[in-house]
PDB file of C-alpha atoms in Angstrom:
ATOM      1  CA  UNK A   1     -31.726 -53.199 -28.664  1.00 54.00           C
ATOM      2  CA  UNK A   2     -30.283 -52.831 -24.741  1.00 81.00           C
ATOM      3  CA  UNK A   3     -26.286 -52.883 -24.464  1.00 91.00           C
ATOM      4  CA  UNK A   4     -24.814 -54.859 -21.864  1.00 95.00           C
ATOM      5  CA  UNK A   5     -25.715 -53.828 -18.377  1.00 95.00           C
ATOM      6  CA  UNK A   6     -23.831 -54.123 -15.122  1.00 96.00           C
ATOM      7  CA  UNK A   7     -24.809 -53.317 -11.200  1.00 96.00           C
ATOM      8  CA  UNK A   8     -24.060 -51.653  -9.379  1.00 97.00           C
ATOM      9  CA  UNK A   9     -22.795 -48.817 -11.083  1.00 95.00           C
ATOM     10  CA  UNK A  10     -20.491 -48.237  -7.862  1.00 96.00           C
ATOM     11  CA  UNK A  11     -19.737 -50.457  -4.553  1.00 97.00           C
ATOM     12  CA  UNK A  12     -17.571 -49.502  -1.951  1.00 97.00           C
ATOM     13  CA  UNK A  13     -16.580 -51.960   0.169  1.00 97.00           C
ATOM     14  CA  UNK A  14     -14.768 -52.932   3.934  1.00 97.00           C
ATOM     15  CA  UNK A  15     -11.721 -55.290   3.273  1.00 97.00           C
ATOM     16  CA  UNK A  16     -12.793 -58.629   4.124  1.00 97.00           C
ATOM     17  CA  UNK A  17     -16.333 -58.354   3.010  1.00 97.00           C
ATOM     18  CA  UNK A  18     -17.387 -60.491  -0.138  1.00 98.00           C
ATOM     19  CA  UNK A  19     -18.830 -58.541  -2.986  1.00 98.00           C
ATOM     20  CA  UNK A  20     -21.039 -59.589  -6.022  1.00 98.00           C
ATOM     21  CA  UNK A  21     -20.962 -57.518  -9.609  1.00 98.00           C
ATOM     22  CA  UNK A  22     -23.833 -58.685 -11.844  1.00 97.00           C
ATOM     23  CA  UNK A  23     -23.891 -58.506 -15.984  1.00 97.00           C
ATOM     24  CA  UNK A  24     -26.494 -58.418 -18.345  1.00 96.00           C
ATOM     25  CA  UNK A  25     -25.035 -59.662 -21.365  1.00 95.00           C
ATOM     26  CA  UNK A  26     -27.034 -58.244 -25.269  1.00 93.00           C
ATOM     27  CA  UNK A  27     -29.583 -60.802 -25.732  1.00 91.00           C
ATOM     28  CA  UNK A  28     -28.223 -63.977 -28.098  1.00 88.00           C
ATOM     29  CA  UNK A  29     -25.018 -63.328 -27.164  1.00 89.00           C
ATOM     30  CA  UNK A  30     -23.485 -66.587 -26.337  1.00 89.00           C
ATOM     31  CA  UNK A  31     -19.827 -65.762 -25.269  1.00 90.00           C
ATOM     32  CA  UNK A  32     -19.405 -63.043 -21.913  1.00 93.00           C
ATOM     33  CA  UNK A  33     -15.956 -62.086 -20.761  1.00 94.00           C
ATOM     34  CA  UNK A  34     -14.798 -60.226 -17.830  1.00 96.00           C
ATOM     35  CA  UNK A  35     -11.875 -57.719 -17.397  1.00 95.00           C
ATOM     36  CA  UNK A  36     -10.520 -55.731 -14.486  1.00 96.00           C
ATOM     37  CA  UNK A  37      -9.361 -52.064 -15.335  1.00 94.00           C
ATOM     38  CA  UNK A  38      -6.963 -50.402 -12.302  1.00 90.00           C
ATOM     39  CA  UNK A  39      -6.591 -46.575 -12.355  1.00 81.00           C
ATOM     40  CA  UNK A  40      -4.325 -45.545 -15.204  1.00 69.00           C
ATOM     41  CA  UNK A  41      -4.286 -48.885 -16.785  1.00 73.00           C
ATOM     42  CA  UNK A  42      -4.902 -50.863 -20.244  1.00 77.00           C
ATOM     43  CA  UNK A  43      -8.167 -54.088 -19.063  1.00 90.00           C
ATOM     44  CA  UNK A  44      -6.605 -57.095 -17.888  1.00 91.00           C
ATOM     45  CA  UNK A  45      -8.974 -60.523 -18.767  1.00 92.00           C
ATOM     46  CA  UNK A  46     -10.560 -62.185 -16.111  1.00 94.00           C
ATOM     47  CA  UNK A  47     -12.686 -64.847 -16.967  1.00 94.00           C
ATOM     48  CA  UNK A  48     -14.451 -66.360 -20.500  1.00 90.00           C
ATOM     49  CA  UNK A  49     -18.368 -67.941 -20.896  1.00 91.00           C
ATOM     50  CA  UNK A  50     -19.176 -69.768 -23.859  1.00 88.00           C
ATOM     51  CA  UNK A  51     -23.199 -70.220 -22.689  1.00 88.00           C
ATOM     52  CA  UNK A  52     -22.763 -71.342 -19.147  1.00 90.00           C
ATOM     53  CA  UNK A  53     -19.472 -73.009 -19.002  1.00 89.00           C
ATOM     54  CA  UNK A  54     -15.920 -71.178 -18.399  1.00 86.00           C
ATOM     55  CA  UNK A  55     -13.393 -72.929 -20.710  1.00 81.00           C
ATOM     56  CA  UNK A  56     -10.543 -69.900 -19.886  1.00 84.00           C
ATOM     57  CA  UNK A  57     -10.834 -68.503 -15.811  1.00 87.00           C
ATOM     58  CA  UNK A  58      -6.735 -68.014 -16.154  1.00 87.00           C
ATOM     59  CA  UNK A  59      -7.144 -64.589 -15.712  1.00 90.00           C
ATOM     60  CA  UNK A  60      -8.255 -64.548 -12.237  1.00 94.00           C
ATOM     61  CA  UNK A  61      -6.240 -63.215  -9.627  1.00 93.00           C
ATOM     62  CA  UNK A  62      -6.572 -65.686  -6.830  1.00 94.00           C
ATOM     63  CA  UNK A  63      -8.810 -68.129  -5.857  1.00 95.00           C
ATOM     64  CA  UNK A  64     -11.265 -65.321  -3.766  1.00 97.00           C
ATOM     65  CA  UNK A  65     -12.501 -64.600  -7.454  1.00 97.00           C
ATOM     66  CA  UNK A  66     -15.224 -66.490  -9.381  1.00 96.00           C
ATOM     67  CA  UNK A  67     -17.787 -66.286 -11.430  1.00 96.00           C
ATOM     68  CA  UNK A  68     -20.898 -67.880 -12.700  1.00 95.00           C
ATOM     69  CA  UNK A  69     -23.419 -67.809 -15.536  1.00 95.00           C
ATOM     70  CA  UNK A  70     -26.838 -68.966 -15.562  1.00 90.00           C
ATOM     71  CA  UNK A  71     -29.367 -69.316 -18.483  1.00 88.00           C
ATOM     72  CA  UNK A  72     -26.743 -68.587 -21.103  1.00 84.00           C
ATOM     73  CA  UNK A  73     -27.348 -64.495 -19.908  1.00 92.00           C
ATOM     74  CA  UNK A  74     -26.457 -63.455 -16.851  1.00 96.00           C
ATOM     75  CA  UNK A  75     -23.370 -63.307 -15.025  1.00 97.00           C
ATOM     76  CA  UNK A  76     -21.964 -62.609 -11.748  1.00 97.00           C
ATOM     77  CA  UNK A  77     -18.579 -62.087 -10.296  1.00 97.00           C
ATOM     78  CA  UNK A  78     -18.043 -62.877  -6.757  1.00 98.00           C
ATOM     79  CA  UNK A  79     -14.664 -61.559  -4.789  1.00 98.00           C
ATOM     80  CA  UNK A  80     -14.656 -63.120  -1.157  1.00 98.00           C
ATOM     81  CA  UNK A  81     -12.989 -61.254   1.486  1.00 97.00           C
ATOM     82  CA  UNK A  82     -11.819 -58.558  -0.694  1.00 97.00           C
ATOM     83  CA  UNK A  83      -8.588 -56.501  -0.400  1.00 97.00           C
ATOM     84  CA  UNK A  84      -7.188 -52.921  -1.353  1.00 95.00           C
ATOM     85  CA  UNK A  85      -5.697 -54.068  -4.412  1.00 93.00           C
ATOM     86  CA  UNK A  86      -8.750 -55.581  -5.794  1.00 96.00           C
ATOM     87  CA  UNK A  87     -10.144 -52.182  -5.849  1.00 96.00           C
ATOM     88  CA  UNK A  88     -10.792 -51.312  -9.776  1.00 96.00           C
ATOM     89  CA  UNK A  89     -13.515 -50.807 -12.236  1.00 95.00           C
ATOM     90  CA  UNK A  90     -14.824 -54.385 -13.438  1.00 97.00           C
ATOM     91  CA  UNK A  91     -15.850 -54.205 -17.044  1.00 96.00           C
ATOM     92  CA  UNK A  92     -18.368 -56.912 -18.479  1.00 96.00           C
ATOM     93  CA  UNK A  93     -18.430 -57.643 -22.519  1.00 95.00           C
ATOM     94  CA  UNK A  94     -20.595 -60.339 -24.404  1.00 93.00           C
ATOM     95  CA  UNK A  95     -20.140 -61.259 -28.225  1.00 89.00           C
ATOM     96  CA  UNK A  96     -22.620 -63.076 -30.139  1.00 84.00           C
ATOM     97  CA  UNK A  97     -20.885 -66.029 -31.470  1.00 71.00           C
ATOM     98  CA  UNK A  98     -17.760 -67.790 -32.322  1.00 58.00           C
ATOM     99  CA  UNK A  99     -17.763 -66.785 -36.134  1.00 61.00           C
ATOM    100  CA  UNK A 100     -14.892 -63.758 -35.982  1.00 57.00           C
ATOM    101  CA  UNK A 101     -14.953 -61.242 -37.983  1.00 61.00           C
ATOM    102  CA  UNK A 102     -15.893 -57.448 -37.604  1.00 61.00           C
ATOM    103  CA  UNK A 103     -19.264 -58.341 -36.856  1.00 63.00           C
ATOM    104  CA  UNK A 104     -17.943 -60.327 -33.952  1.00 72.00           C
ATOM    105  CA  UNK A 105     -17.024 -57.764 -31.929  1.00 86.00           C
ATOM    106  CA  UNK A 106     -17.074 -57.632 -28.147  1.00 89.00           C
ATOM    107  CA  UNK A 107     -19.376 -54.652 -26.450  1.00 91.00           C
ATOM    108  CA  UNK A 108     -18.971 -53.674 -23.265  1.00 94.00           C
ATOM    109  CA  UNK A 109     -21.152 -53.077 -20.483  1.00 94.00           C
ATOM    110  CA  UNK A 110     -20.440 -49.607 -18.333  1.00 93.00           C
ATOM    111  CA  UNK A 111     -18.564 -51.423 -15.884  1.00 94.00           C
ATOM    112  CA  UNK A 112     -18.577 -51.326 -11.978  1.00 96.00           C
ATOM    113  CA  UNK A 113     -16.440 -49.109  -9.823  1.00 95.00           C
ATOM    114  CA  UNK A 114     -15.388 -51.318  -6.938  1.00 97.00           C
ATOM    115  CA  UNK A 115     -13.498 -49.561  -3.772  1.00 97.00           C
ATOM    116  CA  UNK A 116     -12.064 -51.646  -0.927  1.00 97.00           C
ATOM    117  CA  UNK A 117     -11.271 -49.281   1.931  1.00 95.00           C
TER     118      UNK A 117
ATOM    119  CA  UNK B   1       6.386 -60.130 -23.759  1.00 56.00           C
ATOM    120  CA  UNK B   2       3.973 -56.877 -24.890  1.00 63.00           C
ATOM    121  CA  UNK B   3       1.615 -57.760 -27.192  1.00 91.00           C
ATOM    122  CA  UNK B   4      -0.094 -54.206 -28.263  1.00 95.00           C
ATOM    123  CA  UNK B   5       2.065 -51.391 -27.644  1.00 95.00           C
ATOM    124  CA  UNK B   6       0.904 -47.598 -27.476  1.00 96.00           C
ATOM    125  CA  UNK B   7       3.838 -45.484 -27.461  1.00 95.00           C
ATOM    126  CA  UNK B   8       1.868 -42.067 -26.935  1.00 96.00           C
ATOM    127  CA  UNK B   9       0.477 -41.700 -23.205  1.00 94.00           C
ATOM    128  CA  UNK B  10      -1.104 -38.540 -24.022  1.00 96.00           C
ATOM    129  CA  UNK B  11      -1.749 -36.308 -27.453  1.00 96.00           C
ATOM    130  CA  UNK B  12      -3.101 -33.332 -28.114  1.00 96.00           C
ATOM    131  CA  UNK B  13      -4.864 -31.770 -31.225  1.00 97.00           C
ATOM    132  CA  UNK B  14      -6.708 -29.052 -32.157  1.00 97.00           C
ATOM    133  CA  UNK B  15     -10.410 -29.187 -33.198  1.00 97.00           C
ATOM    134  CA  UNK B  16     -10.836 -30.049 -37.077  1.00 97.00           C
ATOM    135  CA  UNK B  17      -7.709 -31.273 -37.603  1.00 97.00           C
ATOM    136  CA  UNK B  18      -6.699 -34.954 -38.318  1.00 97.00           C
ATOM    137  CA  UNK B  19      -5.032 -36.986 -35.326  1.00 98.00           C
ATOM    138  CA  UNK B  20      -3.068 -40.538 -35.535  1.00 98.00           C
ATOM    139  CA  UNK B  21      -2.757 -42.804 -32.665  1.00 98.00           C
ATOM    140  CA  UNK B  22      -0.366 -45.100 -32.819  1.00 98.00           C
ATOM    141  CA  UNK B  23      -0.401 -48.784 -32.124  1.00 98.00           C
ATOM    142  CA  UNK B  24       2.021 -52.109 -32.254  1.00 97.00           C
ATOM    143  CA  UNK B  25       1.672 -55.381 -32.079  1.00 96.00           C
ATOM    144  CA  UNK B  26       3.079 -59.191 -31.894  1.00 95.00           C
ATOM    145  CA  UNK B  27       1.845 -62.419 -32.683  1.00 91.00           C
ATOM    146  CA  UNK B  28       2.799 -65.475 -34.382  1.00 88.00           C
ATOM    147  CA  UNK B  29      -0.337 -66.322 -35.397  1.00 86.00           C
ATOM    148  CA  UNK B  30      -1.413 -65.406 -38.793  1.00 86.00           C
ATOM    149  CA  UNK B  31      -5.535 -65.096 -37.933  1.00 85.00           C
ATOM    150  CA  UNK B  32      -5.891 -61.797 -35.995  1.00 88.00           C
ATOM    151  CA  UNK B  33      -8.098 -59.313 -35.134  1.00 89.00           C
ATOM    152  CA  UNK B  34      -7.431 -55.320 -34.321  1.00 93.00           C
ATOM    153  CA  UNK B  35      -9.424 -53.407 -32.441  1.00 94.00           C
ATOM    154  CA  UNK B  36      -9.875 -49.887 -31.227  1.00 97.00           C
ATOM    155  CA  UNK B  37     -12.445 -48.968 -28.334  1.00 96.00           C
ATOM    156  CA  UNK B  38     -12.644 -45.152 -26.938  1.00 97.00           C
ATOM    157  CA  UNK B  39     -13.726 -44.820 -23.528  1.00 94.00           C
ATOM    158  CA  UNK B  40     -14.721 -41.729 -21.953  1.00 94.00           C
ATOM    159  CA  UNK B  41     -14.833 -40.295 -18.625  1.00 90.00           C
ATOM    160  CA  UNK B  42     -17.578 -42.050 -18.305  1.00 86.00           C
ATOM    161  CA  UNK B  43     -15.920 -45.077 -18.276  1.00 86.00           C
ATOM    162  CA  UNK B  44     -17.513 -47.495 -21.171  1.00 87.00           C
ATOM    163  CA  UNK B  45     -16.003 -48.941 -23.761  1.00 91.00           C
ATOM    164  CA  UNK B  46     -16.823 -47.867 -26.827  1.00 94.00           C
ATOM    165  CA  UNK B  47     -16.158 -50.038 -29.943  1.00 93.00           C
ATOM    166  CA  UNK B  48     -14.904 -47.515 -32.564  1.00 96.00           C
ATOM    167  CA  UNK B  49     -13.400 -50.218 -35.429  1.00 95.00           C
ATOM    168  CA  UNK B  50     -12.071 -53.484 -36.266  1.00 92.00           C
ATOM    169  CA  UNK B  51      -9.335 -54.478 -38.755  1.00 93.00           C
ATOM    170  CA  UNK B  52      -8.894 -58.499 -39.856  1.00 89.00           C
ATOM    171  CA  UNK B  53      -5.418 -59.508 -40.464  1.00 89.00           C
ATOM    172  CA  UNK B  54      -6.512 -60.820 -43.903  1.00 89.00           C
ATOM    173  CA  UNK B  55      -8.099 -57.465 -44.733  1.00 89.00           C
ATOM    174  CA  UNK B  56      -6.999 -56.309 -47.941  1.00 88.00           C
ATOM    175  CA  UNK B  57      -8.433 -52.615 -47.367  1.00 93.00           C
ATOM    176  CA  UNK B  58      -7.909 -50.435 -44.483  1.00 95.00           C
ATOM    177  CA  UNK B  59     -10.904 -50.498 -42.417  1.00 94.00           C
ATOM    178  CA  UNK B  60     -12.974 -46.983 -42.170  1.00 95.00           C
ATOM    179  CA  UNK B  61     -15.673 -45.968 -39.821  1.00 94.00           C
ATOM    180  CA  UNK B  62     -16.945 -42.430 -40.700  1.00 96.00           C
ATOM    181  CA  UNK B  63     -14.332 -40.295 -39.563  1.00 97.00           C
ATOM    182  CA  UNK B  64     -12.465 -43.566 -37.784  1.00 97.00           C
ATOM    183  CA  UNK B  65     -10.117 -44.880 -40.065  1.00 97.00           C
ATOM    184  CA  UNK B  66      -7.113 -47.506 -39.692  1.00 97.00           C
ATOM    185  CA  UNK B  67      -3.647 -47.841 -41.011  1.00 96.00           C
ATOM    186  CA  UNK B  68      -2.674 -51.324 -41.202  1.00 96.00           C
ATOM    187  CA  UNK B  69       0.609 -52.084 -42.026  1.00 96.00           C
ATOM    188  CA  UNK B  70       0.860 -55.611 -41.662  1.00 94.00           C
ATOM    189  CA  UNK B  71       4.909 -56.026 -42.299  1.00 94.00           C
ATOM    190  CA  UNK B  72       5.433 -53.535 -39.649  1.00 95.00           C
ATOM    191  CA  UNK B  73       2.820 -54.817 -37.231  1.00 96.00           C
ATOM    192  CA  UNK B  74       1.181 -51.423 -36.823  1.00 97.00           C
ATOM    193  CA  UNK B  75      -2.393 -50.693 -36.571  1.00 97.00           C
ATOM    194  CA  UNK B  76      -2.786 -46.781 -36.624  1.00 98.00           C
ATOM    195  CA  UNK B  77      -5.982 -45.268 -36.002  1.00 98.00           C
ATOM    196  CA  UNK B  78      -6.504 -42.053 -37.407  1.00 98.00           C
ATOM    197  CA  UNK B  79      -9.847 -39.561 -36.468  1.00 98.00           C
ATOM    198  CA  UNK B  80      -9.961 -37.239 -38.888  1.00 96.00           C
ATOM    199  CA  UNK B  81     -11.806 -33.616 -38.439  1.00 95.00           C
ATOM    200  CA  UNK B  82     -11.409 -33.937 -34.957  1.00 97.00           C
ATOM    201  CA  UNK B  83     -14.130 -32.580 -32.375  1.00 97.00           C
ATOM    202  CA  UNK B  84     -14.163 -31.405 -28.703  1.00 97.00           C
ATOM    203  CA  UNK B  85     -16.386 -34.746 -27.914  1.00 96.00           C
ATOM    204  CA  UNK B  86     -13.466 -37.104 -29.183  1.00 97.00           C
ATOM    205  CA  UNK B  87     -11.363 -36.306 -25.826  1.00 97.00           C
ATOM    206  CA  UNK B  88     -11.026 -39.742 -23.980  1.00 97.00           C
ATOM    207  CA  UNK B  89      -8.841 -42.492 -23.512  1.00 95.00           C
ATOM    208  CA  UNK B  90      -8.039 -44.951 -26.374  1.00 97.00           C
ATOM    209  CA  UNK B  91      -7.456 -48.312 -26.465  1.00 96.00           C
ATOM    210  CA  UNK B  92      -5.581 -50.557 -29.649  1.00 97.00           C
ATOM    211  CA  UNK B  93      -6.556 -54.438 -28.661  1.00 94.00           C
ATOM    212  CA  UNK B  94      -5.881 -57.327 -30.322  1.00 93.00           C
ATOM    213  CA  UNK B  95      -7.709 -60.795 -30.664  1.00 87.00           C
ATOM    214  CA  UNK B  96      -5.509 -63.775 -32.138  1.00 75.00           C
ATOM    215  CA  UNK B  97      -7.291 -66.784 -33.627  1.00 62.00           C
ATOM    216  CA  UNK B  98     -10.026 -67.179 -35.625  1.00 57.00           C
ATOM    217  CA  UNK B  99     -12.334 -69.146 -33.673  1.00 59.00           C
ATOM    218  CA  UNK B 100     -12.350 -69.926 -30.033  1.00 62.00           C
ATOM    219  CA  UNK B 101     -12.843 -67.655 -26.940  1.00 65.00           C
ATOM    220  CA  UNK B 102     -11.161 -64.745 -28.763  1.00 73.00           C
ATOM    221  CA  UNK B 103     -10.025 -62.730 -25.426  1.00 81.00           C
ATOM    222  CA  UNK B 104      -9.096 -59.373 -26.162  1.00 88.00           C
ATOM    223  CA  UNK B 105      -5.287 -58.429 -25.365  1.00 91.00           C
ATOM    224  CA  UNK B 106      -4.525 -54.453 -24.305  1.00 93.00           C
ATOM    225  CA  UNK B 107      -2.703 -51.854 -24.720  1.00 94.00           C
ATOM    226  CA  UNK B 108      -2.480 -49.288 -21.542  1.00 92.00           C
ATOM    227  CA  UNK B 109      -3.882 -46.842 -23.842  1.00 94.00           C
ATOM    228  CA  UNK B 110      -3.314 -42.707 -25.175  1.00 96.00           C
ATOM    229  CA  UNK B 111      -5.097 -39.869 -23.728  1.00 96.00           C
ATOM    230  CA  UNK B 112      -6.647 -37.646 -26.206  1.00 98.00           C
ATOM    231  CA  UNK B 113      -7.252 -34.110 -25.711  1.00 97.00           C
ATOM    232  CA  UNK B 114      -9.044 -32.221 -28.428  1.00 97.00           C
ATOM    233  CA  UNK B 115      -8.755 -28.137 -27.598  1.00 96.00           C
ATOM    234  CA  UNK B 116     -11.194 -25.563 -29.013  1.00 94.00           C
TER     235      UNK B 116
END
């Protein structure tokens, strides 16, 4: 079946513009995260979905970032008036369930390159 | 504090041989989950092979396989017969709890190069 899909691919920006990244979690998959990657780094969490609610948003930066989920699928991360340093690649992963286990595993999406010139 | 440490920034092997990444963690809590993901130039993560910390076997993946040594908190990943298309980054994670939202914590990763 499809992976987890995010768009755009790539978005460059102006600072102060908002900007809106979209996931497509695997279908059935119940539980969607978001991370932030900056160059040369390890993924930093974001936010957490379990269907449409977001028990955990502690990873968010500042209050310019949030995020939604609709119909138990699809997400979408909104950064308002966006700055330099929120330029990274934004990486989307869904899991199916809360069981744990190797067969629990999150899958990531191919993430979106965001530049703020 | 850290949680998952990768000492090795970068590493280098040649093609067919064996190569171990290494990989530490911490965490007080005695339900965990390892993780390693590759991720190409391309950019996506790739989930490569999971460990439970009440595993009695090391977990192996076709040529993917992971040394867990639980008392010293390590979670070693070795790729064995190495080829050209295993050069990428690689990232050890770790998820602690058994249930719940189960976000995965990072290490900043080791750059593999595999040379003809």
């Amino acid at each position: 079946g499809a992976g987890v899909s995010q768009s755009p691919s790539n978005k460059v920006t102006e600072k102060g513009k908002d900007v809106e990244l979209r996931c497509d979690p695997i279908s059935g998959h119940t539980a969607l995260y978001w991370y932030r990657q900056s160059l040369g780094q390890g993924l930093e969490f974001l936010i957490y979905f379990q269907g449409n609610s977001a028990p955990d948003k502690s990873g968010l930066p500042s209050d310019r970032f949030s995020a939604e989920r609709t119909g138990g699928s699809v997400s979408t991360l909104t950064i308002q008036r966006t700055q330099q340093e929120d330029s990274a690649v934004y990486l989307c992963a869904s899991r199916r369930g809360l069981a744990g286990g190797p067969e629990d595993t999150q899958y990531f999406g191919p993430g979106t390159r965001l530049t703020v010139l | 504090a850290q949680k998952i440490t990768q000492t090795q920034p970068g590493m280098f092997v040649q093609e067919k041989e064996a190569v171990t990444l290494d990989c530490t963690y911490d965490t007080s809590d005695p339900s965990y989950g390892l993780f390693w993901y590759k991720q190409p130039s391309s950019g996506e993560m790739i989930f490569l092979i999971y460990q439970g910390s009440y595993d009695q076997q090391n977990a192996t993946e076709g040529r993917y396989s992971l040394n867990f040594q639980k008392a010293r908190k390590s979670a070693n990943l070795v790729i064995s017969a190495s080829q050209l298309g295993d050069s990428a980054m690689y990232f050890c994670a770790m998820r602690e709890g058994r249930t719940g939202f189960q976000k995965l914590v990072f290490g900043t990763g080791t750059r593999l190069l595999v040379s003809p």
